[in-house]
PDB file of C-alpha atoms and ligand atoms in Angstrom:
ATOM      1  CA  UNK A   1     -19.219   1.162 -14.353  1.00 45.00           C
ATOM      2  CA  UNK A   2     -21.171   0.662 -11.112  1.00 47.00           C
ATOM      3  CA  UNK A   3     -20.056  -1.862  -8.496  1.00 46.00           C
ATOM      4  CA  UNK A   4     -22.590  -3.066  -5.963  1.00 43.00           C
ATOM      5  CA  UNK A   5     -22.050  -5.055  -2.812  1.00 44.00           C
ATOM      6  CA  UNK A   6     -25.161  -6.046  -0.883  1.00 40.00           C
ATOM      7  CA  UNK A   7     -24.139  -7.358   2.462  1.00 41.00           C
ATOM      8  CA  UNK A   8     -26.938  -8.615   4.681  1.00 40.00           C
ATOM      9  CA  UNK A   9     -26.197  -9.896   8.132  1.00 42.00           C
ATOM     10  CA  UNK A  10     -29.339 -11.724   9.317  1.00 36.00           C
ATOM     11  CA  UNK A  11     -27.502 -13.768  11.939  1.00 36.00           C
ATOM     12  CA  UNK A  12     -25.549 -10.859  13.337  1.00 42.00           C
ATOM     13  CA  UNK A  13     -22.369 -12.891  13.549  1.00 44.00           C
ATOM     14  CA  UNK A  14     -20.855 -12.753  10.090  1.00 44.00           C
ATOM     15  CA  UNK A  15     -17.092 -12.445  10.177  1.00 59.00           C
ATOM     16  CA  UNK A  16     -16.882  -8.930   8.814  1.00 83.00           C
ATOM     17  CA  UNK A  17     -20.113  -7.074   9.267  1.00 82.00           C
ATOM     18  CA  UNK A  18     -18.132  -3.823   9.124  1.00 90.00           C
ATOM     19  CA  UNK A  19     -16.639  -4.595   5.700  1.00 85.00           C
ATOM     20  CA  UNK A  20     -18.832  -2.077   3.890  1.00 84.00           C
ATOM     21  CA  UNK A  21     -18.440   0.569   6.598  1.00 91.00           C
ATOM     22  CA  UNK A  22     -14.674   0.527   6.986  1.00 93.00           C
ATOM     23  CA  UNK A  23     -13.863   2.222   3.675  1.00 89.00           C
ATOM     24  CA  UNK A  24     -15.513   5.492   4.703  1.00 92.00           C
ATOM     25  CA  UNK A  25     -15.384   5.100   8.494  1.00 94.00           C
ATOM     26  CA  UNK A  26     -13.055   7.939   9.503  1.00 95.00           C
ATOM     27  CA  UNK A  27     -14.518  10.299   6.908  1.00 94.00           C
ATOM     28  CA  UNK A  28     -17.994   9.549   8.219  1.00 91.00           C
ATOM     29  CA  UNK A  29     -16.933   9.866  11.876  1.00 94.00           C
ATOM     30  CA  UNK A  30     -15.442  13.326  11.293  1.00 94.00           C
ATOM     31  CA  UNK A  31     -18.682  15.243  11.918  1.00 92.00           C
ATOM     32  CA  UNK A  32     -19.365  13.548  15.269  1.00 94.00           C
ATOM     33  CA  UNK A  33     -15.725  13.370  16.272  1.00 96.00           C
ATOM     34  CA  UNK A  34     -15.502  16.682  18.223  1.00 96.00           C
ATOM     35  CA  UNK A  35     -18.337  15.607  20.582  1.00 96.00           C
ATOM     36  CA  UNK A  36     -16.837  12.124  20.969  1.00 97.00           C
ATOM     37  CA  UNK A  37     -13.423  13.566  21.724  1.00 97.00           C
ATOM     38  CA  UNK A  38     -14.911  15.895  24.355  1.00 97.00           C
ATOM     39  CA  UNK A  39     -16.460  12.820  26.027  1.00 97.00           C
ATOM     40  CA  UNK A  40     -13.159  10.913  25.870  1.00 98.00           C
ATOM     41  CA  UNK A  41     -11.429  13.904  27.444  1.00 96.00           C
ATOM     42  CA  UNK A  42     -13.858  13.792  30.370  1.00 95.00           C
ATOM     43  CA  UNK A  43     -12.836  10.166  30.911  1.00 97.00           C
ATOM     44  CA  UNK A  44      -9.125  11.012  30.983  1.00 97.00           C
ATOM     45  CA  UNK A  45      -9.400  12.620  34.432  1.00 93.00           C
ATOM     46  CA  UNK A  46     -10.634   9.368  35.985  1.00 96.00           C
ATOM     47  CA  UNK A  47      -8.343   6.924  34.174  1.00 98.00           C
ATOM     48  CA  UNK A  48      -6.040   4.899  36.417  1.00 98.00           C
ATOM     49  CA  UNK A  49      -3.250   3.824  34.042  1.00 98.00           C
ATOM     50  CA  UNK A  50      -1.196   2.609  37.025  1.00 98.00           C
ATOM     51  CA  UNK A  51      -3.861  -0.048  37.784  1.00 98.00           C
ATOM     52  CA  UNK A  52      -3.980  -1.660  34.356  1.00 98.00           C
ATOM     53  CA  UNK A  53      -4.415  -1.046  30.628  1.00 98.00           C
ATOM     54  CA  UNK A  54      -7.287   0.999  29.241  1.00 98.00           C
ATOM     55  CA  UNK A  55      -9.761  -1.207  27.366  1.00 98.00           C
ATOM     56  CA  UNK A  56     -11.084   0.073  24.041  1.00 98.00           C
ATOM     57  CA  UNK A  57     -13.948  -2.321  23.315  1.00 98.00           C
ATOM     58  CA  UNK A  58     -14.841  -2.353  19.612  1.00 98.00           C
ATOM     59  CA  UNK A  59     -11.944  -0.020  18.908  1.00 98.00           C
ATOM     60  CA  UNK A  60     -12.922   0.333  15.251  1.00 97.00           C
ATOM     61  CA  UNK A  61     -10.495   2.461  13.280  1.00 98.00           C
ATOM     62  CA  UNK A  62      -8.619   3.327  16.474  1.00 98.00           C
ATOM     63  CA  UNK A  63      -9.619   6.982  16.845  1.00 98.00           C
ATOM     64  CA  UNK A  64     -10.078   6.676  20.623  1.00 98.00           C
ATOM     65  CA  UNK A  65      -7.160   4.315  21.184  1.00 98.00           C
ATOM     66  CA  UNK A  66      -4.957   6.866  19.425  1.00 98.00           C
ATOM     67  CA  UNK A  67      -6.450   9.765  21.407  1.00 98.00           C
ATOM     68  CA  UNK A  68      -5.610   8.114  24.744  1.00 98.00           C
ATOM     69  CA  UNK A  69      -2.145   7.003  23.609  1.00 98.00           C
ATOM     70  CA  UNK A  70      -1.503  10.563  22.552  1.00 98.00           C
ATOM     71  CA  UNK A  71      -2.853  12.300  25.653  1.00 98.00           C
ATOM     72  CA  UNK A  72      -1.844   9.915  28.460  1.00 98.00           C
ATOM     73  CA  UNK A  73       1.796   8.954  27.948  1.00 98.00           C
ATOM     74  CA  UNK A  74       1.806   6.477  30.854  1.00 98.00           C
ATOM     75  CA  UNK A  75      -1.279   4.591  29.579  1.00 98.00           C
ATOM     76  CA  UNK A  76      -1.231   1.175  27.913  1.00 98.00           C
ATOM     77  CA  UNK A  77      -4.180   0.312  25.667  1.00 98.00           C
ATOM     78  CA  UNK A  78      -5.952  -3.009  25.198  1.00 98.00           C
ATOM     79  CA  UNK A  79      -8.005  -2.638  22.024  1.00 98.00           C
ATOM     80  CA  UNK A  80     -10.481  -5.311  20.928  1.00 98.00           C
ATOM     81  CA  UNK A  81     -11.536  -5.237  17.288  1.00 98.00           C
ATOM     82  CA  UNK A  82     -12.944  -8.392  15.642  1.00 97.00           C
ATOM     83  CA  UNK A  83     -13.658  -6.925  12.196  1.00 96.00           C
ATOM     84  CA  UNK A  84     -10.670  -7.507   9.869  1.00 96.00           C
ATOM     85  CA  UNK A  85     -11.424  -4.398   7.831  1.00 96.00           C
ATOM     86  CA  UNK A  86     -11.786  -2.138  10.876  1.00 97.00           C
ATOM     87  CA  UNK A  87      -8.709  -3.725  12.442  1.00 97.00           C
ATOM     88  CA  UNK A  88      -6.764  -2.821   9.307  1.00 97.00           C
ATOM     89  CA  UNK A  89      -7.642   0.822   9.975  1.00 97.00           C
ATOM     90  CA  UNK A  90      -6.399   0.818  13.570  1.00 98.00           C
ATOM     91  CA  UNK A  91      -3.239  -1.051  12.584  1.00 98.00           C
ATOM     92  CA  UNK A  92      -2.704   1.510   9.847  1.00 98.00           C
ATOM     93  CA  UNK A  93      -2.809   4.283  12.453  1.00 98.00           C
ATOM     94  CA  UNK A  94      -0.360   2.356  14.625  1.00 98.00           C
ATOM     95  CA  UNK A  95       1.932   1.773  11.632  1.00 98.00           C
ATOM     96  CA  UNK A  96       2.482   5.514  11.531  1.00 98.00           C
ATOM     97  CA  UNK A  97       3.424   5.568  15.237  1.00 98.00           C
ATOM     98  CA  UNK A  98       6.132   2.991  16.050  1.00 98.00           C
ATOM     99  CA  UNK A  99       6.730   4.894  19.309  1.00 98.00           C
ATOM    100  CA  UNK A 100       3.319   3.586  20.517  1.00 98.00           C
ATOM    101  CA  UNK A 101       3.959  -0.085  19.746  1.00 98.00           C
ATOM    102  CA  UNK A 102       5.079  -1.038  23.269  1.00 98.00           C
ATOM    103  CA  UNK A 103       1.941   0.559  24.761  1.00 98.00           C
ATOM    104  CA  UNK A 104      -0.870  -1.024  22.761  1.00 98.00           C
ATOM    105  CA  UNK A 105      -2.256  -4.475  21.970  1.00 98.00           C
ATOM    106  CA  UNK A 106      -4.952  -5.012  19.339  1.00 98.00           C
ATOM    107  CA  UNK A 107      -6.882  -8.258  19.891  1.00 98.00           C
ATOM    108  CA  UNK A 108      -8.787  -9.764  16.932  1.00 97.00           C
ATOM    109  CA  UNK A 109     -11.358 -11.665  19.045  1.00 97.00           C
ATOM    110  CA  UNK A 110     -14.826 -10.493  19.996  1.00 96.00           C
ATOM    111  CA  UNK A 111     -15.299  -9.227  23.554  1.00 98.00           C
ATOM    112  CA  UNK A 112     -16.323 -12.546  25.097  1.00 98.00           C
ATOM    113  CA  UNK A 113     -13.443 -14.467  23.479  1.00 97.00           C
ATOM    114  CA  UNK A 114     -10.644 -11.994  24.155  1.00 98.00           C
ATOM    115  CA  UNK A 115      -8.326 -12.705  27.104  1.00 98.00           C
ATOM    116  CA  UNK A 116      -9.094  -9.627  29.193  1.00 98.00           C
ATOM    117  CA  UNK A 117      -6.397  -8.243  31.487  1.00 98.00           C
ATOM    118  CA  UNK A 118      -6.999  -9.003  35.182  1.00 98.00           C
ATOM    119  CA  UNK A 119      -7.230  -5.319  36.031  1.00 98.00           C
ATOM    120  CA  UNK A 120      -8.276  -2.332  33.943  1.00 98.00           C
ATOM    121  CA  UNK A 121      -7.353   1.302  34.405  1.00 98.00           C
ATOM    122  CA  UNK A 122     -10.524   2.379  32.574  1.00 98.00           C
ATOM    123  CA  UNK A 123     -12.571   1.486  29.527  1.00 98.00           C
ATOM    124  CA  UNK A 124     -14.007   2.989  26.352  1.00 98.00           C
ATOM    125  CA  UNK A 125     -17.185   1.399  24.982  1.00 98.00           C
ATOM    126  CA  UNK A 126     -18.135   3.711  22.118  1.00 98.00           C
ATOM    127  CA  UNK A 127     -20.418   2.894  19.191  1.00 97.00           C
ATOM    128  CA  UNK A 128     -20.544  -0.747  20.205  1.00 97.00           C
ATOM    129  CA  UNK A 129     -22.982  -1.333  23.073  1.00 97.00           C
ATOM    130  CA  UNK A 130     -25.876  -1.699  20.614  1.00 97.00           C
ATOM    131  CA  UNK A 131     -24.291  -4.875  19.275  1.00 97.00           C
ATOM    132  CA  UNK A 132     -25.087  -6.601  22.582  1.00 97.00           C
ATOM    133  CA  UNK A 133     -28.481  -7.752  23.827  1.00 96.00           C
ATOM    134  CA  UNK A 134     -29.615  -7.171  27.423  1.00 96.00           C
ATOM    135  CA  UNK A 135     -27.977 -10.317  28.818  1.00 96.00           C
ATOM    136  CA  UNK A 136     -24.742  -9.621  26.964  1.00 97.00           C
ATOM    137  CA  UNK A 137     -24.710  -5.991  28.091  1.00 97.00           C
ATOM    138  CA  UNK A 138     -25.073  -7.039  31.723  1.00 96.00           C
ATOM    139  CA  UNK A 139     -22.167  -9.457  31.202  1.00 97.00           C
ATOM    140  CA  UNK A 140     -20.066  -6.753  29.508  1.00 98.00           C
ATOM    141  CA  UNK A 141     -20.701  -4.380  32.428  1.00 97.00           C
ATOM    142  CA  UNK A 142     -19.896  -7.097  34.973  1.00 97.00           C
ATOM    143  CA  UNK A 143     -16.667  -8.135  33.213  1.00 98.00           C
ATOM    144  CA  UNK A 144     -15.489  -4.538  32.945  1.00 98.00           C
ATOM    145  CA  UNK A 145     -16.684  -3.158  36.305  1.00 98.00           C
ATOM    146  CA  UNK A 146     -15.183  -6.147  38.102  1.00 97.00           C
ATOM    147  CA  UNK A 147     -11.774  -5.262  36.700  1.00 98.00           C
ATOM    148  CA  UNK A 148     -11.896  -1.531  37.501  1.00 98.00           C
ATOM    149  CA  UNK A 149     -10.572  -0.090  40.765  1.00 97.00           C
ATOM    150  CA  UNK A 150     -13.009   1.653  43.112  1.00 95.00           C
ATOM    151  CA  UNK A 151     -13.779   4.988  41.459  1.00 94.00           C
ATOM    152  CA  UNK A 152     -12.564   3.679  38.100  1.00 97.00           C
ATOM    153  CA  UNK A 153     -14.748   4.402  35.076  1.00 98.00           C
ATOM    154  CA  UNK A 154     -15.828   3.360  31.626  1.00 98.00           C
ATOM    155  CA  UNK A 155     -17.192   5.718  28.975  1.00 98.00           C
ATOM    156  CA  UNK A 156     -20.061   4.432  26.863  1.00 98.00           C
ATOM    157  CA  UNK A 157     -22.645   5.888  24.520  1.00 98.00           C
ATOM    158  CA  UNK A 158     -26.239   5.095  23.627  1.00 97.00           C
ATOM    159  CA  UNK A 159     -26.887   5.667  19.954  1.00 94.00           C
ATOM    160  CA  UNK A 160     -30.045   7.578  19.023  1.00 93.00           C
ATOM    161  CA  UNK A 161     -32.961   7.143  18.793  1.00 94.00           C
ATOM    162  CA  UNK A 162     -33.338   6.550  22.526  1.00 90.00           C
ATOM    163  CA  UNK A 163     -36.282   4.230  21.861  1.00 92.00           C
ATOM    164  CA  UNK A 164     -36.910   2.205  18.685  1.00 96.00           C
ATOM    165  CA  UNK A 165     -38.914   4.082  16.032  1.00 97.00           C
ATOM    166  CA  UNK A 166     -39.019   4.331  12.283  1.00 98.00           C
ATOM    167  CA  UNK A 167     -36.202   6.506  10.928  1.00 97.00           C
ATOM    168  CA  UNK A 168     -37.006   7.676   7.377  1.00 98.00           C
ATOM    169  CA  UNK A 169     -34.134   7.583   4.845  1.00 97.00           C
ATOM    170  CA  UNK A 170     -31.725  10.471   5.245  1.00 95.00           C
ATOM    171  CA  UNK A 171     -28.609  11.308   3.308  1.00 92.00           C
ATOM    172  CA  UNK A 172     -25.350  12.395   4.806  1.00 87.00           C
ATOM    173  CA  UNK A 173     -22.699  13.914   2.585  1.00 83.00           C
ATOM    174  CA  UNK A 174     -19.502  12.629   4.063  1.00 88.00           C
ATOM    175  CA  UNK A 175     -16.834  14.392   2.022  1.00 94.00           C
ATOM    176  CA  UNK A 176     -15.787  15.808  -1.318  1.00 96.00           C
ATOM    177  CA  UNK A 177     -12.312  14.623  -2.173  1.00 97.00           C
ATOM    178  CA  UNK A 178     -10.914  15.711  -5.515  1.00 98.00           C
ATOM    179  CA  UNK A 179     -13.439  15.025  -8.264  1.00 98.00           C
ATOM    180  CA  UNK A 180     -15.549  12.566  -6.246  1.00 97.00           C
ATOM    181  CA  UNK A 181     -18.105  12.805  -3.439  1.00 96.00           C
ATOM    182  CA  UNK A 182     -18.788  10.266  -0.695  1.00 96.00           C
ATOM    183  CA  UNK A 183     -22.142   9.963   0.974  1.00 95.00           C
ATOM    184  CA  UNK A 184     -24.290   7.599   3.010  1.00 95.00           C
ATOM    185  CA  UNK A 185     -28.029   6.973   3.039  1.00 96.00           C
ATOM    186  CA  UNK A 186     -29.444   5.440   6.218  1.00 96.00           C
ATOM    187  CA  UNK A 187     -32.866   4.291   7.374  1.00 98.00           C
ATOM    188  CA  UNK A 188     -34.143   1.957  10.064  1.00 97.00           C
ATOM    189  CA  UNK A 189     -37.152   0.163  11.470  1.00 97.00           C
ATOM    190  CA  UNK A 190     -38.115  -1.127  14.914  1.00 98.00           C
ATOM    191  CA  UNK A 191     -38.106  -4.929  14.840  1.00 98.00           C
ATOM    192  CA  UNK A 192     -39.253  -5.773  18.365  1.00 97.00           C
ATOM    193  CA  UNK A 193     -38.045  -5.166  21.885  1.00 96.00           C
ATOM    194  CA  UNK A 194     -35.160  -2.712  21.955  1.00 96.00           C
ATOM    195  CA  UNK A 195     -33.964  -3.764  18.474  1.00 97.00           C
ATOM    196  CA  UNK A 196     -33.863  -1.809  15.230  1.00 98.00           C
ATOM    197  CA  UNK A 197     -32.817  -2.917  11.788  1.00 98.00           C
ATOM    198  CA  UNK A 198     -30.572  -0.390  10.051  1.00 97.00           C
ATOM    199  CA  UNK A 199     -29.887  -0.236   6.335  1.00 96.00           C
ATOM    200  CA  UNK A 200     -27.004   1.969   5.287  1.00 95.00           C
ATOM    201  CA  UNK A 201     -25.733   2.516   1.753  1.00 95.00           C
ATOM    202  CA  UNK A 202     -22.297   3.995   1.233  1.00 95.00           C
ATOM    203  CA  UNK A 203     -21.933   5.778  -2.095  1.00 96.00           C
ATOM    204  CA  UNK A 204     -19.006   7.021  -4.151  1.00 96.00           C
ATOM    205  CA  UNK A 205     -20.298   9.595  -6.620  1.00 96.00           C
ATOM    206  CA  UNK A 206     -18.983  11.419  -9.667  1.00 97.00           C
ATOM    207  CA  UNK A 207     -21.613  14.107 -10.008  1.00 96.00           C
ATOM    208  CA  UNK A 208     -24.903  12.196 -10.287  1.00 94.00           C
ATOM    209  CA  UNK A 209     -23.151   8.990 -11.342  1.00 97.00           C
ATOM    210  CA  UNK A 210     -22.831   6.260  -8.726  1.00 97.00           C
ATOM    211  CA  UNK A 211     -19.415   4.602  -8.997  1.00 97.00           C
ATOM    212  CA  UNK A 212     -19.658   2.435  -5.875  1.00 96.00           C
ATOM    213  CA  UNK A 213     -22.665   1.527  -3.745  1.00 95.00           C
ATOM    214  CA  UNK A 214     -22.117  -0.716  -0.730  1.00 93.00           C
ATOM    215  CA  UNK A 215     -25.208  -1.550   1.289  1.00 94.00           C
ATOM    216  CA  UNK A 216     -25.108  -3.107   4.736  1.00 93.00           C
ATOM    217  CA  UNK A 217     -27.961  -4.125   7.030  1.00 94.00           C
ATOM    218  CA  UNK A 218     -27.576  -4.912  10.668  1.00 92.00           C
ATOM    219  CA  UNK A 219     -29.554  -5.181  13.868  1.00 95.00           C
ATOM    220  CA  UNK A 220     -28.776  -2.790  16.662  1.00 96.00           C
ATOM    221  CA  UNK A 221     -30.134  -2.549  20.206  1.00 97.00           C
ATOM    222  CA  UNK A 222     -31.414   0.819  21.441  1.00 97.00           C
ATOM    223  CA  UNK A 223     -31.857   0.165  25.161  1.00 95.00           C
ATOM    224  CA  UNK A 224     -33.744   2.407  27.509  1.00 92.00           C
ATOM    225  CA  UNK A 225     -31.370   4.301  29.860  1.00 94.00           C
ATOM    226  CA  UNK A 226     -33.273   2.918  32.859  1.00 94.00           C
ATOM    227  CA  UNK A 227     -32.534  -0.636  31.660  1.00 94.00           C
ATOM    228  CA  UNK A 228     -28.875   0.318  31.325  1.00 96.00           C
ATOM    229  CA  UNK A 229     -28.810   1.750  34.861  1.00 96.00           C
ATOM    230  CA  UNK A 230     -30.321  -1.485  36.143  1.00 95.00           C
ATOM    231  CA  UNK A 231     -27.825  -3.666  34.262  1.00 95.00           C
ATOM    232  CA  UNK A 232     -24.943  -1.542  35.566  1.00 96.00           C
ATOM    233  CA  UNK A 233     -26.359  -1.713  39.105  1.00 96.00           C
ATOM    234  CA  UNK A 234     -26.229  -5.507  38.947  1.00 94.00           C
ATOM    235  CA  UNK A 235     -22.501  -5.128  38.193  1.00 94.00           C
ATOM    236  CA  UNK A 236     -22.041  -2.938  41.317  1.00 94.00           C
ATOM    237  CA  UNK A 237     -21.625   0.112  39.127  1.00 96.00           C
ATOM    238  CA  UNK A 238     -23.616   3.275  38.587  1.00 96.00           C
ATOM    239  CA  UNK A 239     -24.134   5.311  35.444  1.00 97.00           C
ATOM    240  CA  UNK A 240     -24.174   9.039  34.933  1.00 97.00           C
ATOM    241  CA  UNK A 241     -25.082  10.909  31.758  1.00 97.00           C
ATOM    242  CA  UNK A 242     -22.604  13.531  30.570  1.00 97.00           C
ATOM    243  CA  UNK A 243     -24.844  16.608  30.344  1.00 94.00           C
ATOM    244  CA  UNK A 244     -27.511  16.262  27.653  1.00 91.00           C
ATOM    245  CA  UNK A 245     -25.273  14.176  25.446  1.00 94.00           C
ATOM    246  CA  UNK A 246     -25.495  10.545  24.316  1.00 96.00           C
ATOM    247  CA  UNK A 247     -22.394   9.777  26.406  1.00 98.00           C
ATOM    248  CA  UNK A 248     -22.419   8.128  29.828  1.00 98.00           C
ATOM    249  CA  UNK A 249     -19.873   7.264  32.496  1.00 98.00           C
ATOM    250  CA  UNK A 250     -20.117   3.939  34.262  1.00 98.00           C
ATOM    251  CA  UNK A 251     -18.353   4.200  37.617  1.00 97.00           C
ATOM    252  CA  UNK A 252     -17.501   1.427  39.980  1.00 92.00           C
TER     253      UNK A 252
HETATM  254  C1  LIG B 301     -19.450   1.769  15.173  1.00 50.93           C
HETATM  255  S1  LIG B 301     -17.911   0.975  15.421  1.00 50.93           S
HETATM  256  C2  LIG B 301     -17.232   1.987  16.693  1.00 50.93           C
HETATM  257  C3  LIG B 301     -15.730   2.094  16.602  1.00 50.93           C
HETATM  258  C4  LIG B 301     -15.090   2.986  17.635  1.00 50.93           C
HETATM  259  N1  LIG B 301     -15.318   2.525  18.978  1.00 50.93           N
HETATM  260  C5  LIG B 301     -15.556   4.410  17.486  1.00 50.93           C
HETATM  261  O1  LIG B 301     -16.281   4.900  18.371  1.00 50.93           O
HETATM  262  O2  LIG B 301     -15.211   5.059  16.480  1.00 50.93           O
HETATM  263  C6  LIG B 301     -18.323  -0.511  16.343  1.00 50.93           C
HETATM  264  C7  LIG B 301     -17.169  -1.492  16.413  1.00 50.93           C
HETATM  265  O3  LIG B 301     -17.497  -2.512  17.352  1.00 50.93           O
HETATM  266  C8  LIG B 301     -16.988  -3.736  16.883  1.00 50.93           C
HETATM  267  N2  LIG B 301     -17.732  -4.856  17.479  1.00 50.93           N
HETATM  268  C9  LIG B 301     -18.958  -5.311  17.152  1.00 50.93           C
HETATM  269  N3  LIG B 301     -19.299  -6.374  17.910  1.00 50.93           N
HETATM  270  C10 LIG B 301     -18.258  -6.580  18.766  1.00 50.93           C
HETATM  271  C11 LIG B 301     -18.001  -7.547  19.799  1.00 50.93           C
HETATM  272  N4  LIG B 301     -18.878  -8.497  20.093  1.00 50.93           N
HETATM  273  N5  LIG B 301     -16.818  -7.483  20.460  1.00 50.93           N
HETATM  274  C12 LIG B 301     -15.930  -6.500  20.150  1.00 50.93           C
HETATM  275  N6  LIG B 301     -16.123  -5.570  19.190  1.00 50.93           N
HETATM  276  C13 LIG B 301     -17.270  -5.606  18.501  1.00 50.93           C
HETATM  277  C14 LIG B 301     -17.164  -3.655  15.369  1.00 50.93           C
HETATM  278  O4  LIG B 301     -16.325  -4.547  14.683  1.00 50.93           O
HETATM  279  C15 LIG B 301     -16.880  -2.181  15.082  1.00 50.93           C
HETATM  280  O5  LIG B 301     -15.563  -1.930  14.702  1.00 50.93           O
END
């Protein structure tokens, strides 16, 4: 039997655009996780947990929320995750750690609807900035930078490619677990301005046989770093790339 779910998100505001992604999210993130964790660790030194909670915007499955809870015992986390299926993953991680429950809040709203704390001790904006257009990004930077103390910082990333271009289909084997394999096939096209349209199929395979195929399409912004620097500047913040990586620090 083959089950197929085709989930197209032309408006970009469907309630659970991460429904197809959530099932394999942590397995898929595993290969990029060491680099992401290194970037999160460089943020730890400039966190100010005494000023306010640490925002995890688009917290996803909670990998970074959990990393900060684990490494900074005095930190409180304010995680925002509007996707029900991704939120289930972060809550699942928290279910295993009742000792963290007094130090973390998981809000179900999107960024502009969530009641942000007055002050922030730092922020994590990973894998999510591309969901915002230029005006929204400037507003995100302003909302966050305005809540940080002087010298406070937010970690963000810019997903490749740096500028929109055609990305031919490529397959990523995510994991072999028991008798089955999990993989993803991704491709994308420029669709104007800084936007690209991504199509990603998530496959569960038994040998050559496809047992599950979930396909999702979504639009994602790939802004030029100079545009980002300008948007941050308008929020009285500056940005600095972490080495040659895709990770950046925004500092107030
Ligand atoms: C690629 S995942 C990244 C998850 C996590 N930050 C990580 O790095 O593993 C992007 C997440 O951003 C969330 N997201 C998308 N639009 C958002 C918005 N407007 N406000 C808050 N979160 C949003 C999605 O639901 C999704 O879980």
